[in-house]
Short mmCIF file of C-alpha atoms and ligand atoms in Angstrom, two decimals:
data_model
loop_
_atom_site.label_atom_id
_atom_site.label_comp_id
_atom_site.label_asym_id
_atom_site.label_seq_id
_atom_site.Cartn_x
_atom_site.Cartn_y
_atom_site.Cartn_z
CA MET A 54 14.07 -19.93 2.86
CA PRO A 55 15.11 -17.93 5.93
CA GLY A 56 18.78 -18.77 5.38
CA ASN A 57 18.81 -16.55 2.31
CA ARG A 58 17.55 -13.46 4.06
CA PRO A 59 19.83 -10.49 4.78
CA PRO A 60 20.68 -9.31 8.31
CA ILE A 61 17.94 -7.49 10.19
CA ASP A 62 19.42 -4.04 9.61
CA GLU A 63 19.01 -4.58 5.86
CA ARG A 64 15.30 -5.43 6.17
CA ALA A 65 12.42 -2.95 6.02
CA LEU A 66 8.72 -3.49 6.69
CA ILE A 67 6.33 -1.20 4.80
CA VAL A 68 2.88 -0.92 6.40
CA VAL A 69 0.56 0.48 3.76
CA ASP A 70 -2.47 2.71 4.43
CA MET A 71 -3.80 1.26 7.69
CA GLN A 72 -6.36 4.06 7.95
CA GLY A 73 -9.94 4.34 9.09
CA ASP A 74 -11.42 4.87 5.65
CA PHE A 75 -9.98 1.53 4.46
CA MET A 76 -11.38 -0.37 7.46
CA PRO A 77 -14.87 -1.90 7.67
CA GLY A 78 -17.29 0.99 8.16
CA GLY A 79 -14.96 3.43 6.40
CA ALA A 80 -15.50 5.26 3.13
CA LEU A 81 -13.56 2.73 1.01
CA PRO A 82 -13.47 -0.42 3.11
CA CYS A 83 -11.30 -3.45 2.49
CA VAL A 84 -12.86 -6.83 3.23
CA ARG A 85 -12.28 -7.64 6.91
CA GLY A 86 -9.34 -5.24 7.04
CA ASN A 87 -9.56 -5.27 10.83
CA GLU A 88 -8.48 -8.92 10.88
CA ILE A 89 -4.89 -8.06 9.98
CA LEU A 90 -4.33 -5.59 12.82
CA ASP A 91 -2.92 -8.12 15.29
CA GLY A 92 -0.64 -9.71 12.72
CA ILE A 93 0.71 -6.37 11.57
CA GLN A 94 1.31 -5.26 15.13
CA ALA A 95 3.16 -8.52 15.75
CA ALA A 96 5.32 -7.95 12.66
CA MET A 97 6.07 -4.36 13.69
CA SER A 98 7.02 -5.48 17.22
CA SER A 99 8.88 -8.63 16.17
CA GLY A 100 12.38 -7.20 15.97
CA GLU A 101 12.72 -8.91 12.58
CA TYR A 102 12.84 -5.60 10.72
CA GLY A 103 15.48 -2.94 11.15
CA HIS A 104 13.33 -0.22 9.58
CA ILE A 105 9.58 0.31 9.68
CA VAL A 106 7.87 2.53 7.12
CA ALA A 107 4.20 3.54 7.25
CA THR A 108 2.25 5.09 4.42
CA GLN A 109 -0.77 7.35 4.77
CA ASP A 110 -3.13 8.17 1.91
CA TRP A 111 -3.54 11.94 2.30
CA HIS A 112 -5.77 13.59 -0.29
CA PRO A 113 -6.94 17.18 -0.58
CA ALA A 114 -10.72 17.57 -0.87
CA GLY A 115 -11.79 17.37 -4.51
CA HIS A 116 -8.93 15.00 -5.41
CA ILE A 117 -8.86 13.80 -9.01
CA SER A 118 -9.27 10.14 -7.93
CA PHE A 119 -12.67 10.86 -6.37
CA ALA A 120 -15.76 10.04 -8.47
CA SER A 121 -17.35 13.12 -6.94
CA SER A 122 -14.79 15.25 -8.78
CA HIS A 123 -16.04 13.97 -12.14
CA GLY A 124 -19.72 14.90 -12.15
CA HIS A 125 -21.54 12.14 -13.97
CA HIS A 126 -19.25 9.27 -12.94
CA GLN A 127 -19.86 6.82 -10.11
CA PRO A 128 -17.37 5.25 -7.67
CA PHE A 129 -15.50 2.24 -9.11
CA GLU A 130 -15.99 3.37 -12.71
CA VAL A 131 -12.74 3.44 -14.67
CA ILE A 132 -11.90 6.48 -16.79
CA GLU A 133 -8.82 7.37 -18.83
CA LEU A 134 -6.50 9.85 -17.13
CA TYR A 135 -3.21 10.96 -18.70
CA GLY A 136 -3.51 7.99 -21.05
CA GLU A 137 -3.85 5.40 -18.28
CA PRO A 138 -6.90 3.76 -16.68
CA GLN A 139 -7.93 5.46 -13.43
CA THR A 140 -10.43 3.85 -11.10
CA LEU A 141 -12.67 6.46 -9.52
CA TRP A 142 -13.06 6.01 -5.78
CA PRO A 143 -15.49 7.21 -3.16
CA ASP A 144 -14.12 10.28 -1.34
CA HIS A 145 -11.60 8.84 1.13
CA CYS A 146 -8.63 9.76 3.31
CA VAL A 147 -9.18 13.47 2.96
CA ARG A 148 -6.27 14.94 4.89
CA ALA A 149 -6.91 15.93 8.48
CA THR A 150 -10.24 14.07 8.62
CA SER A 151 -10.91 11.15 10.96
CA GLY A 152 -10.95 8.66 8.07
CA ALA A 153 -7.38 9.58 7.17
CA VAL A 154 -5.98 8.90 10.64
CA LEU A 155 -3.63 5.93 10.99
CA ASP A 156 -5.51 3.21 12.88
CA THR A 157 -4.99 3.86 16.56
CA ARG A 158 -4.96 0.12 17.36
CA LEU A 159 -1.43 -0.07 15.96
CA ASP A 160 1.63 1.34 17.74
CA TRP A 161 2.90 3.94 15.28
CA SER A 162 5.72 4.92 17.61
CA LEU A 163 7.51 1.95 16.03
CA ALA A 164 7.47 3.58 12.58
CA ASN A 165 10.72 5.28 11.55
CA ILE A 166 9.07 7.30 8.80
CA ILE A 167 5.54 8.03 7.58
CA ILE A 168 5.20 8.64 3.85
CA ARG A 169 2.12 10.71 2.99
CA LYS A 170 0.95 10.17 -0.58
CA GLY A 171 -1.83 11.37 -2.86
CA SER A 172 -1.37 14.99 -1.83
CA ASP A 173 -1.12 16.29 -5.40
CA PRO A 174 -4.71 17.12 -6.40
CA ARG A 175 -4.01 16.19 -10.05
CA VAL A 176 -2.66 12.67 -9.69
CA ASP A 177 -3.38 9.53 -7.70
CA SER A 178 -0.68 7.77 -5.69
CA TYR A 179 -1.04 4.09 -4.90
CA SER A 180 2.61 3.20 -4.31
CA ALA A 181 4.79 4.19 -1.38
CA PHE A 182 7.56 4.88 -3.90
CA ARG A 183 5.96 6.84 -6.73
CA ASP A 184 2.78 8.66 -7.69
CA ASN A 185 0.70 7.15 -10.48
CA LEU A 186 1.31 8.56 -13.93
CA GLY A 187 0.75 12.31 -13.78
CA PRO A 188 0.04 15.15 -16.21
CA LYS A 189 3.71 15.47 -17.18
CA GLY A 190 3.86 11.81 -18.24
CA THR A 191 6.08 10.83 -15.33
CA ARG A 192 5.67 9.12 -11.98
CA PRO A 193 7.19 11.49 -9.40
CA SER A 194 9.18 9.80 -6.64
CA THR A 195 8.27 10.03 -2.96
CA GLY A 196 11.95 9.70 -2.07
CA LEU A 197 11.39 6.42 -0.23
CA ALA A 198 13.78 4.38 -2.40
CA GLY A 199 16.60 6.77 -1.56
CA TRP A 200 15.68 6.77 2.12
CA LEU A 201 15.85 2.98 2.24
CA ASP A 202 18.96 2.77 0.10
CA GLU A 203 20.89 5.27 2.20
CA ARG A 204 20.07 3.18 5.27
CA GLY A 205 21.51 0.07 3.62
CA VAL A 206 18.18 -1.70 3.15
CA THR A 207 18.24 -4.53 0.59
CA GLU A 208 14.99 -6.36 1.42
CA VAL A 209 11.48 -4.91 1.65
CA SER A 210 8.40 -6.68 3.05
CA VAL A 211 4.98 -5.17 2.37
CA CYS A 212 1.66 -5.51 4.20
CA GLY A 213 -1.52 -3.47 4.75
CA LEU A 214 -4.36 -2.18 2.57
CA ALA A 215 -5.52 -2.60 -0.07
CA ARG A 216 -4.00 -5.84 -1.33
CA GLU A 217 -4.74 -5.30 -5.05
CA VAL A 218 -4.12 -1.57 -5.10
CA CYS A 219 -1.63 0.24 -2.87
CA VAL A 220 0.15 -2.83 -1.45
CA LEU A 221 0.53 -4.39 -4.91
CA TRP A 222 1.83 -1.17 -6.48
CA THR A 223 4.22 -0.65 -3.55
CA ALA A 224 5.60 -4.18 -3.98
CA GLU A 225 6.05 -3.76 -7.73
CA ASP A 226 7.86 -0.45 -7.29
CA ALA A 227 10.05 -1.88 -4.51
CA LEU A 228 11.19 -4.60 -6.88
CA LYS A 229 11.78 -2.10 -9.70
CA ALA A 230 13.87 0.00 -7.29
CA GLY A 231 16.14 -3.00 -6.77
CA PHE A 232 14.97 -4.35 -3.42
CA THR A 233 14.33 -8.02 -2.81
CA THR A 234 10.59 -7.89 -2.24
CA ARG A 235 8.31 -9.99 -0.04
CA PHE A 236 4.51 -9.71 -0.10
CA LEU A 237 3.08 -10.73 3.28
CA TRP A 238 -0.17 -12.02 1.77
CA PRO A 239 -2.01 -12.91 5.02
CA LEU A 240 -1.27 -9.41 6.35
CA THR A 241 -3.14 -7.74 3.49
CA ARG A 242 -6.83 -7.50 2.59
CA PRO A 243 -8.37 -6.47 -0.74
CA VAL A 244 -11.22 -4.15 -1.64
CA SER A 245 -12.68 -7.25 -3.29
CA PHE A 246 -11.60 -10.89 -3.13
CA ASP A 247 -12.53 -11.06 -6.84
CA SER A 248 -9.17 -9.45 -7.56
CA ASP A 249 -7.09 -12.05 -5.72
CA ALA A 250 -6.28 -14.34 -8.64
CA ALA A 251 -5.05 -11.44 -10.78
CA THR A 252 -3.02 -10.01 -7.89
CA TYR A 253 -1.40 -13.38 -7.21
CA GLN A 254 -0.53 -13.79 -10.89
CA ARG A 255 1.04 -10.34 -11.13
CA LEU A 256 3.21 -10.99 -8.08
CA GLU A 257 4.33 -14.38 -9.35
CA HIS A 258 4.98 -13.05 -12.82
CA CYS A 259 7.35 -10.31 -11.70
CA GLY A 260 9.21 -12.40 -9.13
CA ILE A 261 7.92 -11.03 -5.85
CA ALA A 262 8.03 -13.60 -3.03
CA ILE A 263 4.53 -14.32 -1.73
CA VAL A 264 4.98 -15.07 1.96
CA ASP A 265 2.24 -17.19 3.47
CA THR A 266 3.72 -18.62 6.62
CA ALA A 267 1.82 -20.56 9.25
CA SER A 268 2.88 -18.02 11.85
CA MET A 269 0.62 -15.44 10.26
CA ASP A 270 -3.15 -15.13 10.13
CA SER A 271 -4.73 -17.96 8.22
CA PRO A 272 -5.15 -17.19 4.51
CA ASP A 273 -8.60 -16.03 3.54
CA ALA A 274 -8.87 -17.08 -0.06
ZN1 ZN B 262 -6.50 7.33 -2.20
#
């Protein structure tokens, strides 16, 4: 219901992890991630958002989320880390490598801020707002909630990669931080479509608006 939305200067768009390693052919590809490029560019250029945030997964080599850092484990196995499940990933988005570069098909000059996450070698970081649970039993903040709040933002819309991982966690943390949260479903792609039902349920359960307008790319699932 567009009538309920705040003025443009209270709206932020968060574009999550649009990086080479998450694209088809990359180290940790999302399914047809390239198909959302045009829609995301259109959203960034639309003038409908007063603030545009980009995130960039930015790991040191040997990061704790990499299966290769755990000897006998394979990518996509789940281990326990600091008392929480941790999926082990293929090496990806190692800082200053080509796979970590923000996709050059998008105009990043439109972004007001780029949040780099996952830089702590000891803890993963899916969300734009907070690291995953770390060794001290806390989820350290990236500072993004304060950045948005001090700019008067009240509504956050999320898009990007991957739907069931970093976009989902970003949306959940946006809501917890007090922002009205919109999940631009057609402008996301998952690592696996098998996760879609669970992702949809989690969003519905916590009260995040799932936006699936006809003006966007056609839904894929
Ligand atoms: Zn990562």
